[in-house]
Amino acid sequence: MNFRVLAGLSFWLLASCTFAQSPADTAFVRANYTKIDRQIPMRDGTKLYTVIYVPKDASSAKPYPFLMERTPYSAGPYGETNYPKQGPGPSPELSREKFIFVNQDVRGRYMSEGQFEEMTPGESTPGQNTPSSSPHQKPRPARSARKSTSNANPAVAGQAVPAGPTDESTDTYDTVEWLLKNVPNNNGRVGIMGISYPGFYATAALPNAHPAIKAVSPQAPVTDEFMGDDARHNGAFFLLDNFSFMNYFDAPRTGPVQDYPEVFSYKAKDAYQFFLDLGPLKNANGPAYYNNKGKIWNEYLAHETYDAYWQSRDIRRHLGQVRSGATPPATLVVGGWYDAEDLFGALNTYQTLEKNANNRNQLVMGPWTHGAWARREWTSFGDFQFGSNTAKMYRDSVETPFFLYHLKDQGRYVPTEARMFDTGANQWRTFETWPPKAATEQSFFLSANGKLNSTFNGNPAVALEYVSDPAKPVPYTDGTWARRNNAYMIEDQRFAARRPDVVVFQTEPLATDLTLAGPITVDLRVAMTGSDADFIVKLIDVLPDTTANRPVGPPGPNSKNITMGGYQRLVRGDVMRGKFRRSMEKPEAFVPGQTTPVTFTLNDALHTFKKGHRLMVQVQSSWFPLVDRNPQTFVNISTASEADFKKNTIRIGTDSSVKLTVLK
């Protein structure tokens, strides 16, 4: 796997984003770049392992800017005689344009010294950009490792740096300062980018940014792990991903290492059955699994509410002090509508930066999974085609020109505030703001007859009822999967609609196109026999019955067709852990039998529901094993026992609704 391409594409999906480059690329790197390994001292004396690729034609007459990525996933290959098979830049296009490429192991990871801590953004006083933790007051316009077995013996660079508190922002600042003074023939400009966790490190360069930092691109950045990124969504723990990812990422170390072992052996063939057999979440710390060896795993489970642990790691709280000399860095925030990990991060990093009056900020959202814009080709996903190579288009027309213009004064770059892919119309659109200023709100009400109506014409006392059984949770995807089915973000939901513990509402066929362009607000009125429950709400595009079937697989006698007529295409879905409905800091039990509002916001979407299609909403109370099981009793879930898991009869009132942000 190529670290430069894969860095930040977390969990086990990473290999899907490699470039299909030839072995000759190693010769290209050797012919065009000089590789140097250094240990750069931070202000507290901790040395961070840094790999630098300098163009061989760099000279005082032809200086180059720096393009840096800071990562917890290895800056290798280590050793100055060991060159990467691909790169050295994050894309073939940027590699051939030539920069001084800098890859750095962050504090406490791989070959860097120090103690690693999960997300430590720059210290600043939270100001007007501090988001509320209340689900009712969310601000609106406001993780791949490379393995190496080389024996590294890097030169150690010595330079006096000021003492003081350290965090990822100060480490970035100190690294930039050292590079400017110690790498000759640079032009004094620095760009920073990264995908996923390295995307967080890109964002962390912004608070009190070094004046030399001119362009920053946080891509699918981890942003707030409790509210909507990798660890939890609205307090609900994303079990499947974290159990697998932390098995590698959370392995303990006693000092710099070139590789990490697994904490335990995980070879499940059916993830649904594996996690059902595992039982309560606390069993993950049994002798066969984490056995209390996972520092971050234990932190995740110990902090079940939006307490200081999570709040201090929310980078949004630190983006009010972005500066770089007279003007802040230009920022290019990139995300994918089908990103199963950090869709929240891209959208919310952009929105927070937008609240700075002096922002130079742009947003790109494409039809991509986590980091898919780094692939050589991305023309389809799941059962749907996009009609063009959206990844190549993005790199050629946005990413490469962005860095060339801001770091080299090369070319002409016309900023577009929001460049967004309409997933229903299969086309790119541009907007002067996101969400668009012209967008309005339109509500759809959940009716007792299974209809989804644009006006409320029912009886508030009427409700639909289903029984949620933790022993038989609703699967998040169809079929049998050993790992996460990444295509669940666009999957046909007919498998779920058939279950008695999923309630379904849909409109009549649309008379005209309807374009969703922004967030979806969920407003449920619920009652239950238990004292807690999760609520998963899915917005779905139902294709007409007349839609032609689509072939799947190579042509021939074994070719199969997908029945597209009636296909229930997931557009957006997410979970709210019910006990956090009023406050993420102070969970509250439900009173059995008492009708209670549960309101939350789904991530934005840009999707045109075509004429003749239907809008559908599905509501359920489990999404397993993507999300851990809620016992449906008001307990600490990380320490709950099997006896705490109870069936729960849940009623959804017909005065419940979803509110869409639409373009007329």
XYZ file of C-alpha atoms in Angstrom:
664
model
C 0.000 0.000 0.000
C 1.175 3.495 -0.824
C 1.251 5.630 2.261
C 1.103 8.916 0.398
C -2.058 7.913 -1.389
C -3.627 5.966 1.432
C -2.718 8.140 4.402
C -5.810 8.911 6.365
C -8.090 6.400 4.687
C -8.912 4.761 7.947
C -10.023 1.293 8.906
C -9.658 -1.682 6.563
C -11.037 -0.060 3.410
C -7.797 1.681 2.650
C -6.431 -0.467 -0.122
C -9.279 0.621 -2.365
C -7.746 4.071 -2.797
C -4.332 3.176 -4.196
C -3.224 4.475 -7.553
C -2.657 1.865 -10.219
C 0.879 3.037 -10.888
C 3.695 0.976 -12.330
C 6.959 -0.117 -10.655
C 8.672 2.451 -12.878
C 7.363 5.114 -10.512
C 10.138 4.224 -8.061
C 12.620 5.121 -10.775
C 10.763 8.397 -11.290
C 11.083 9.299 -7.617
C 14.800 8.416 -7.494
C 15.500 10.331 -10.694
C 13.685 13.471 -9.633
C 13.965 13.688 -5.842
C 16.592 13.488 -3.109
C 15.244 11.790 -0.002
C 16.383 12.925 3.435
C 15.208 11.646 6.829
C 15.388 13.949 9.832
C 14.285 14.053 13.437
C 12.924 17.536 13.985
C 12.888 18.841 17.574
C 9.751 20.422 18.952
C 9.766 23.169 21.576
C 9.718 20.598 24.408
C 12.657 18.645 22.923
C 10.561 15.773 21.521
C 11.830 14.768 18.060
C 9.413 13.975 15.266
C 10.563 11.699 12.434
C 10.233 13.528 9.150
C 10.839 12.287 5.601
C 11.611 14.989 3.037
C 11.754 14.702 -0.760
C 13.594 17.598 -2.415
C 13.445 18.070 -6.215
C 16.914 17.500 -7.662
C 16.671 20.644 -9.743
C 15.953 22.835 -6.708
C 18.301 25.792 -6.611
C 18.380 29.388 -5.511
C 17.219 30.231 -9.021
C 14.439 27.634 -8.886
C 13.190 27.307 -5.304
C 10.208 25.107 -4.448
C 7.447 25.371 -1.854
C 6.775 22.735 0.768
C 3.738 20.452 0.587
C 3.397 18.627 3.886
C 1.336 15.854 5.371
C 1.433 14.984 9.080
C 0.161 11.493 9.842
C -0.332 8.845 12.512
C -0.125 6.170 9.768
C 3.654 6.132 9.010
C 5.800 8.527 7.017
C 7.810 5.565 5.681
C 9.605 4.034 3.990
C 12.296 4.836 6.529
C 15.938 5.321 5.674
C 17.422 7.646 3.079
C 18.193 4.827 0.624
C 14.635 3.501 0.714
C 12.387 5.190 -1.810
C 8.619 4.750 -2.105
C 7.112 2.734 -4.936
C 4.797 5.612 -5.750
C 4.735 9.304 -5.164
C 6.341 11.037 -3.428
C 3.364 13.380 -3.463
C -0.242 12.662 -2.535
C -1.158 12.304 -6.225
C 0.639 11.597 -9.522
C -0.314 15.068 -10.702
C 1.280 16.883 -7.766
C 4.336 14.585 -7.807
C 5.062 15.571 -11.379
C 4.533 19.265 -10.705
C 7.269 19.047 -8.045
C 7.206 20.399 -4.524
C 9.413 19.751 -1.510
C 7.248 16.949 -0.124
C 7.298 16.493 3.651
C 5.822 13.477 5.445
C 5.939 13.459 9.236
C 5.042 10.892 11.899
C 3.074 12.816 14.497
C 4.016 12.810 18.157
C 3.970 9.327 19.669
C 3.353 7.417 16.429
C 5.715 5.132 14.467
C 9.255 6.581 14.467
C 8.483 9.809 16.306
C 9.196 10.274 19.984
C 6.639 11.246 22.595
C 3.269 10.075 23.820
C 0.404 9.870 21.361
C -2.915 11.342 22.411
C -6.142 11.118 20.445
C -6.686 14.466 18.742
C -5.036 17.378 20.542
C -5.896 20.547 18.615
C -4.262 23.892 19.324
C -5.131 25.600 22.558
C -7.203 28.738 22.220
C -10.038 30.369 24.064
C -13.301 29.095 22.627
C -15.105 32.064 21.166
C -17.985 32.643 18.812
C -17.079 29.531 16.818
C -17.646 27.183 19.728
C -20.512 24.908 18.681
C -23.299 24.030 21.019
C -23.503 20.443 22.193
C -27.255 20.604 22.209
C -28.863 18.611 19.397
C -31.347 21.475 19.047
C -28.686 24.145 18.518
C -26.157 22.688 16.088
C -24.472 25.504 14.177
C -25.460 26.005 10.587
C -23.748 28.429 8.263
C -22.020 29.289 11.250
C -7.853 6.966 9.317
C -3.642 3.348 6.362
C -0.437 2.427 7.436
C 2.612 1.549 5.388
C 4.685 -1.369 6.647
C 8.462 -1.137 6.424
C 11.211 -3.441 7.608
C 14.167 -1.219 6.813
C 16.747 -0.292 9.433
C 16.533 3.459 9.717
C 19.412 5.567 10.988
C 18.253 9.135 10.469
C 20.353 12.197 10.933
C 19.297 14.163 13.960
C 18.823 17.852 13.404
C 19.558 20.057 16.375
C 17.975 23.452 16.760
C 16.950 25.494 19.745
C 13.210 25.903 20.009
C 11.203 27.687 22.704
C 9.833 25.643 25.571
C 6.146 25.623 26.356
C 2.923 23.609 26.080
C 2.629 21.455 22.993
C -0.231 20.270 20.824
C -0.674 19.431 17.160
C -0.842 23.110 16.231
C 2.450 23.959 17.943
C 4.080 20.840 16.493
C 3.037 22.001 13.030
C 4.359 25.490 13.689
C 7.717 24.195 14.967
C 8.052 21.844 12.001
C 7.424 24.648 9.520
C 9.929 26.888 11.284
C 12.609 24.182 11.126
C 11.938 23.398 7.459
C 12.242 27.018 6.402
C 15.632 27.348 8.125
C 17.137 23.945 7.344
C 15.974 22.883 3.879
C 17.716 25.077 1.286
C 16.184 26.407 -1.881
C 12.641 26.741 -0.613
C 10.456 29.653 -1.621
C 9.164 30.339 1.896
C 5.666 28.944 1.314
C 4.029 25.890 2.864
C 0.940 23.916 1.931
C -0.618 21.254 4.158
C -3.096 18.549 3.237
C -4.328 15.177 4.452
C -7.247 12.752 4.302
C -9.135 11.543 7.404
C -6.891 11.633 10.477
C -4.217 13.495 8.477
C -7.122 15.744 7.503
C -7.494 16.605 11.172
C -3.777 17.456 11.307
C -4.281 19.735 8.323
C -7.086 21.532 10.153
C -4.915 21.693 13.290
C -2.378 23.753 11.308
C -4.887 26.613 11.165
C -5.159 27.867 14.780
C -2.449 30.541 15.129
C -1.008 29.335 11.833
C 2.628 29.912 10.913
C 2.835 32.897 8.529
C 4.491 30.696 5.865
C 1.426 28.445 5.633
C -0.422 29.683 2.564
C -2.747 26.823 1.578
C -4.425 24.123 3.674
C -6.696 21.329 2.479
C -8.444 19.288 5.194
C -9.947 16.334 3.340
C -12.536 14.138 5.087
C -11.111 15.538 8.327
C -11.856 13.915 11.670
C -13.476 16.825 13.491
C -15.764 15.906 16.411
C -15.689 12.213 17.247
C -18.659 12.257 19.607
C -21.098 14.206 17.498
C -20.615 12.667 14.083
C -17.219 11.304 13.081
C -15.434 7.960 13.600
C -16.191 7.159 17.239
C -19.801 8.151 17.841
C -22.741 9.758 16.109
C -24.986 11.754 18.412
C -23.574 9.664 21.264
C -24.194 6.241 19.644
C -20.990 4.154 19.472
C -19.890 2.957 16.016
C -18.945 -0.552 17.105
C -18.043 -2.300 13.846
C -15.485 0.236 12.641
C -13.815 0.984 15.952
C -13.505 -2.635 17.078
C -11.611 -3.406 13.875
C -9.596 -0.202 13.519
C -8.410 0.111 17.116
C -7.121 -3.478 16.962
C -4.245 -2.060 14.913
C -4.189 1.608 15.774
C -4.412 1.229 19.554
C -1.610 -1.332 19.944
C 0.710 -0.196 22.768
C 4.340 0.762 22.143
C 7.306 1.596 24.417
C 9.128 3.840 21.950
C 9.566 4.530 18.232
C 8.576 1.576 16.040
C 8.306 0.924 12.318
C 5.201 -1.230 12.607
C 2.412 -2.070 15.038
C 1.088 -5.568 15.799
C -2.583 -6.392 16.188
C -3.861 -6.360 19.747
C -5.774 -9.602 19.070
C -6.699 -11.934 16.210
C -9.988 -11.036 14.533
C -11.128 -13.408 11.758
C -14.906 -13.223 11.795
C -16.675 -14.142 8.535
C -20.078 -12.824 9.569
C -19.768 -9.562 11.482
C -23.467 -9.466 12.409
C -23.329 -12.878 14.080
C -19.889 -12.228 15.604
C -20.983 -9.115 17.456
C -24.304 -10.641 18.451
C -22.403 -13.585 19.975
C -19.957 -11.182 21.626
C -22.789 -9.894 23.768
C -22.605 -6.689 25.815
C -19.987 -4.139 24.868
C -17.950 -4.784 28.002
C -17.112 -8.268 26.648
C -14.821 -6.611 24.088
C -12.352 -6.218 26.967
C -12.366 -9.956 27.561
C -9.139 -12.030 27.452
C -9.587 -12.914 23.758
C -9.896 -9.299 22.637
C -8.753 -5.935 23.997
C -8.177 -7.241 27.533
C -7.722 -3.621 28.694
C -4.683 -3.176 26.415
C -6.334 -0.495 24.286
C -5.740 2.960 25.731
C -7.957 4.826 23.277
C -10.536 2.011 23.219
C -10.873 2.311 26.989
C -11.121 6.090 26.735
C -13.902 5.820 24.187
C -15.927 3.541 26.447
C -15.172 5.429 29.662
C -16.508 8.681 28.217
C -20.123 7.938 27.322
C -21.250 11.559 27.424
C -20.049 14.704 25.677
C -17.681 15.553 28.519
C -14.361 17.429 28.611
C -12.590 14.486 26.950
C -14.601 14.907 23.754
C -15.052 18.659 23.908
C -11.319 19.309 24.179
C -10.807 17.223 21.023
C -13.337 19.128 18.944
C -11.156 21.127 16.535
C -14.070 23.453 15.757
C -13.595 25.100 19.127
C -10.136 26.260 18.060
C -10.776 27.696 14.623
C -11.521 31.232 15.763
C -7.839 32.175 15.754
C -6.865 31.293 12.200
C -4.182 33.599 10.875
C -1.096 33.549 8.679
C 0.653 36.884 8.538
C -1.673 39.539 7.174
C -4.139 37.047 5.719
C -5.242 33.545 6.728
C -4.312 30.542 4.604
C -6.567 29.656 1.726
C -8.526 26.548 2.723
C -9.991 23.846 0.500
C -12.255 21.469 2.442
C -13.013 18.216 0.590
C -15.469 15.460 1.397
C -17.572 12.676 -0.082
C -21.336 12.278 0.071
C -20.805 8.517 0.603
C -18.120 8.843 3.255
C -19.051 6.355 5.986
C -16.473 7.832 8.377
C -16.084 11.592 8.194
C -18.904 13.141 6.179
C -19.737 15.153 9.300
C -16.140 16.371 9.534
C -15.939 17.881 6.062
C -19.281 19.659 6.270
C -18.783 20.981 9.783
C -15.165 22.069 9.320
C -16.301 24.134 6.355
C -19.236 25.641 8.230
C -17.078 26.606 11.204
C -14.467 28.264 9.014
C -17.240 30.137 7.228
C -18.125 31.922 10.452
C -14.791 33.734 10.355
C -15.316 37.067 8.653
C -11.790 36.884 7.188
C -12.096 33.405 5.693
C -10.671 32.229 2.359
C -12.592 29.005 2.373
C -14.011 26.617 -0.236
C -15.916 23.334 -0.122
C -15.918 20.396 -2.557
C -18.321 17.490 -2.021
C -18.293 14.666 -4.586
C -19.959 11.240 -5.038
C -17.126 9.642 -3.100
C -16.494 7.226 -0.299
C -13.768 7.986 2.247
C -10.890 9.431 0.217
C -12.125 8.055 -3.136
C -11.063 11.290 -4.853
C -7.478 9.986 -4.438
C -8.197 6.996 -6.675
C -7.102 6.853 -10.279
C -10.702 6.376 -11.341
C -14.071 6.882 -9.695
C -16.961 6.568 -12.134
C -19.448 4.492 -10.140
C -20.342 3.273 -6.673
C -22.648 0.484 -5.628
C -25.363 0.093 -8.250
C -25.015 3.624 -9.645
C -22.915 5.214 -12.394
C -21.765 8.852 -12.321
C -21.053 9.361 -16.004
C -17.493 10.636 -15.624
C -14.210 10.099 -13.762
C -15.044 12.349 -10.850
C -11.733 11.741 -8.997
C -9.514 12.717 -11.936
C -11.687 15.728 -12.662
C -11.315 16.960 -9.099
C -7.522 16.600 -9.029
C -7.048 18.197 -12.433
C -9.435 21.101 -12.047
C -9.385 21.816 -8.301
C -6.689 20.255 -6.106
C -3.631 20.638 -8.336
C -4.471 24.194 -9.472
C -5.219 25.175 -5.854
C -1.706 24.308 -4.651
C 0.062 25.517 -7.802
C -1.571 28.918 -7.538
C -1.149 29.533 -3.820
C 2.329 28.017 -3.444
C 3.944 28.721 -6.839
C 1.973 31.635 -8.310
C 1.432 29.297 -11.240
C -1.642 29.172 -13.414
C -5.008 30.772 -12.875
C -7.192 29.557 -10.057
C -10.734 30.869 -9.805
C -12.145 30.020 -6.391
C -15.590 28.433 -6.307
C -17.211 28.713 -2.908
C -19.053 25.396 -3.073
C -18.515 22.814 -5.847
C -21.042 20.066 -5.149
C -22.131 16.866 -6.927
C -25.869 16.316 -7.185
C -26.152 12.570 -6.502
C -29.667 12.327 -7.937
C -29.047 14.279 -11.129
C -25.449 13.027 -11.681
C -24.030 16.478 -12.272
C -21.724 19.022 -10.660
C -23.211 22.270 -9.440
C -21.656 25.406 -7.993
C -23.059 27.681 -5.321
C -22.071 31.021 -3.831
C -22.918 29.735 -0.357
C -23.597 26.349 1.214
C -26.355 25.672 1.938
C -27.578 27.791 -0.983
C -29.186 31.101 -0.063
C -32.148 30.282 -2.276
C -32.958 27.093 -0.345
C -36.125 26.927 1.714
C -37.506 24.469 4.234
C -40.203 21.949 3.423
C -41.685 19.557 5.976
C -43.035 16.063 5.365
C -45.238 14.422 8.010
C -45.338 10.736 8.960
C -48.912 9.481 8.578
C -50.549 6.454 10.146
C -51.378 4.988 6.718
C -47.694 4.914 5.770
C -47.944 8.083 3.712
C -45.416 10.894 3.784
C -47.412 14.095 3.402
C -46.327 17.688 2.827
C -49.065 18.879 5.193
C -50.173 17.531 8.560
C -53.727 16.251 8.251
C -53.794 13.552 10.856
C -54.547 13.098 14.536
C -51.632 13.748 16.930
C -52.981 11.019 19.199
C -52.494 8.371 16.483
C -49.174 6.529 16.357
C -47.425 3.682 14.595
C -45.970 0.970 16.787
C -43.086 -1.489 16.515
C -41.145 -3.722 18.892
C -37.377 -3.244 19.049
C -35.649 -6.415 20.277
C -31.907 -6.142 21.118
C -31.635 -9.900 20.551
C -32.709 -9.435 16.913
C -31.366 -6.020 15.866
C -32.000 -4.545 12.430
C -28.898 -5.050 10.253
C -27.341 -1.953 8.706
C -26.794 -3.821 5.413
C -28.135 -6.760 3.439
C -26.212 -10.031 3.169
C -23.287 -11.483 5.093
C -20.181 -9.327 5.516
C -16.931 -9.924 7.394
C -16.169 -6.206 7.454
C -18.139 -3.067 6.836
C -20.041 -3.002 3.562
C -18.947 0.437 2.436
C -21.827 0.658 -0.019
C -24.412 0.762 2.746
C -24.444 4.548 2.254
C -26.235 4.093 -1.092
C -27.768 0.632 -0.619
C -31.246 -0.588 -1.590
C -33.269 -0.516 1.652
C -35.950 -3.034 0.647
C -34.337 -5.596 2.939
C -35.052 -3.317 5.919
C -38.531 -2.225 4.797
C -39.712 -5.857 5.042
C -38.949 -6.076 8.766
C -41.725 -5.539 11.343
C -39.395 -3.389 13.479
C -38.944 -0.783 10.722
C -41.758 1.685 10.015
C -42.004 3.058 6.470
C -43.538 6.226 5.040
C -43.542 7.397 1.415
C -44.999 10.082 -0.804
C -46.962 9.650 -3.979
C -44.830 9.827 -7.154
C -43.432 13.338 -7.478
C -45.074 15.574 -10.055
C -41.859 17.590 -10.512
C -38.197 17.287 -9.578
C -37.372 18.112 -5.962
C -33.776 19.049 -5.049
C -32.538 18.546 -1.502
C -29.674 20.993 -0.883
C -28.652 21.085 2.749
C -29.455 19.455 6.085
C -32.394 17.238 7.045
C -34.034 17.935 10.414
C -35.807 15.068 12.164
C -38.603 15.848 14.615
C -40.092 12.703 16.143
C -42.781 12.375 18.795
C -42.132 9.062 20.533
C -43.397 6.999 23.442
C -42.031 3.689 24.675
C -42.251 0.982 27.298
C -38.511 1.194 28.024
C -36.348 4.019 29.369
C -33.984 4.495 26.389
C -33.826 3.788 22.664
C -31.893 4.684 19.551
C -33.612 6.284 16.584
C -32.240 5.680 13.098
C -33.934 7.795 10.455
C -33.257 7.188 6.747
C -34.237 9.395 3.838
C -34.676 7.294 0.680
C -35.174 7.880 -3.062
C -37.618 5.265 -4.386
C -37.164 4.592 -8.099
C -40.268 4.080 -10.244
C -41.466 0.538 -10.885
C -40.762 1.102 -14.577
C -37.017 1.627 -14.028
C -35.016 -0.769 -16.218
C -33.048 -3.544 -14.560
C -29.290 -3.132 -14.443
C -26.808 -5.927 -15.302
C -24.173 -6.760 -12.715
C -20.979 -8.707 -13.362
C -19.345 -9.616 -16.694
C -21.535 -10.486 -19.695
C -22.242 -14.166 -20.188
C -24.492 -17.001 -19.078
C -23.904 -16.177 -15.405
C -24.715 -12.483 -15.759
C -27.360 -11.226 -13.339
C -29.682 -8.259 -13.275
C -30.429 -5.954 -10.366
C -34.122 -5.233 -10.071
C -34.078 -1.439 -10.164
C -37.844 -0.926 -10.308
C -38.835 0.059 -6.780
C -35.190 0.332 -5.680
C -35.064 2.150 -2.329
C -31.851 4.144 -2.655
C -30.512 5.441 0.651
C -29.769 9.144 0.378
C -29.003 9.955 3.990
C -29.342 8.193 7.336
C -28.043 8.581 10.857
C -28.659 7.699 14.480
C -29.619 9.560 17.622
C -29.081 7.869 21.008
C -32.333 8.846 22.646
C -31.018 9.657 26.097
C -29.052 12.539 24.554
C -32.130 14.131 22.986
C -31.991 17.195 25.244
C -28.313 17.338 26.148
C -25.192 15.531 25.026
C -23.572 16.228 28.399
C -26.463 15.131 30.622
C -28.344 12.072 29.377
C -31.937 11.663 30.468
C -34.138 8.593 30.747
C -37.456 8.348 28.939
C -40.567 8.082 31.090
C -42.407 4.951 29.920
C -45.648 5.815 28.179
C -44.934 9.525 28.000
C -44.784 11.172 24.581
C -41.396 12.865 24.152
C -39.871 14.893 21.311
C -36.639 13.587 19.760
C -35.094 16.145 17.417
C -31.783 15.924 15.562
C -30.149 16.837 12.271
C -28.872 14.529 9.545
C -25.827 15.503 7.505
C -26.357 17.648 4.428
C -27.085 16.188 1.013
C -27.398 17.464 -2.534
C -29.784 15.114 -4.270
C -32.477 15.649 -6.861
C -35.476 13.366 -6.461
C -36.621 13.068 -10.062
C -40.169 13.411 -11.301
C -41.955 10.082 -10.843
C -39.734 9.045 -7.924
C -40.992 8.893 -4.352
C -39.538 10.178 -1.106
C -39.420 7.558 1.626
C -38.577 7.757 5.323
C -37.748 4.692 7.396
C -37.530 4.753 11.197
C -35.968 1.969 13.271
C -34.159 1.560 16.593
C -31.092 -0.526 15.724
C -28.447 -0.435 12.971
C -26.294 -3.422 13.820
C -23.398 -3.988 14.092
C -22.501 -0.624 12.608
C -23.850 0.865 15.842
C -23.673 -0.943 19.170
C -26.898 -2.269 20.641
C -28.808 -0.003 22.977
C -30.054 -2.073 25.959
C -33.166 0.132 25.889
C -32.836 0.603 29.617
C -31.231 3.720 31.046
C -27.789 2.346 31.935
C -24.130 2.939 31.178
C -23.923 0.909 27.974
C -20.172 0.216 28.168
C -20.671 -1.602 31.491
C -24.154 -3.045 30.854
C -24.855 -6.747 31.431
C -27.004 -9.082 29.338
C -29.856 -8.686 31.822
C -30.025 -4.969 31.014
C -31.099 -5.618 27.393
C -34.893 -5.513 27.068
C -37.476 -5.480 24.331
C -39.031 -2.064 23.861
C -42.380 -1.233 22.287
C -41.986 2.113 20.547
C -44.703 4.385 19.211
C -44.033 7.051 16.577
C -46.655 9.805 16.608
C -48.177 10.970 13.332
C -47.264 14.558 14.204
C -43.626 13.527 13.633
C -41.890 15.033 10.602
C -38.729 15.479 8.615
C -37.812 18.940 7.379
C -35.815 19.166 4.150
C -33.742 22.044 2.817
C -34.878 22.277 -0.804
C -34.249 24.318 -3.938
C -37.411 25.241 -5.779
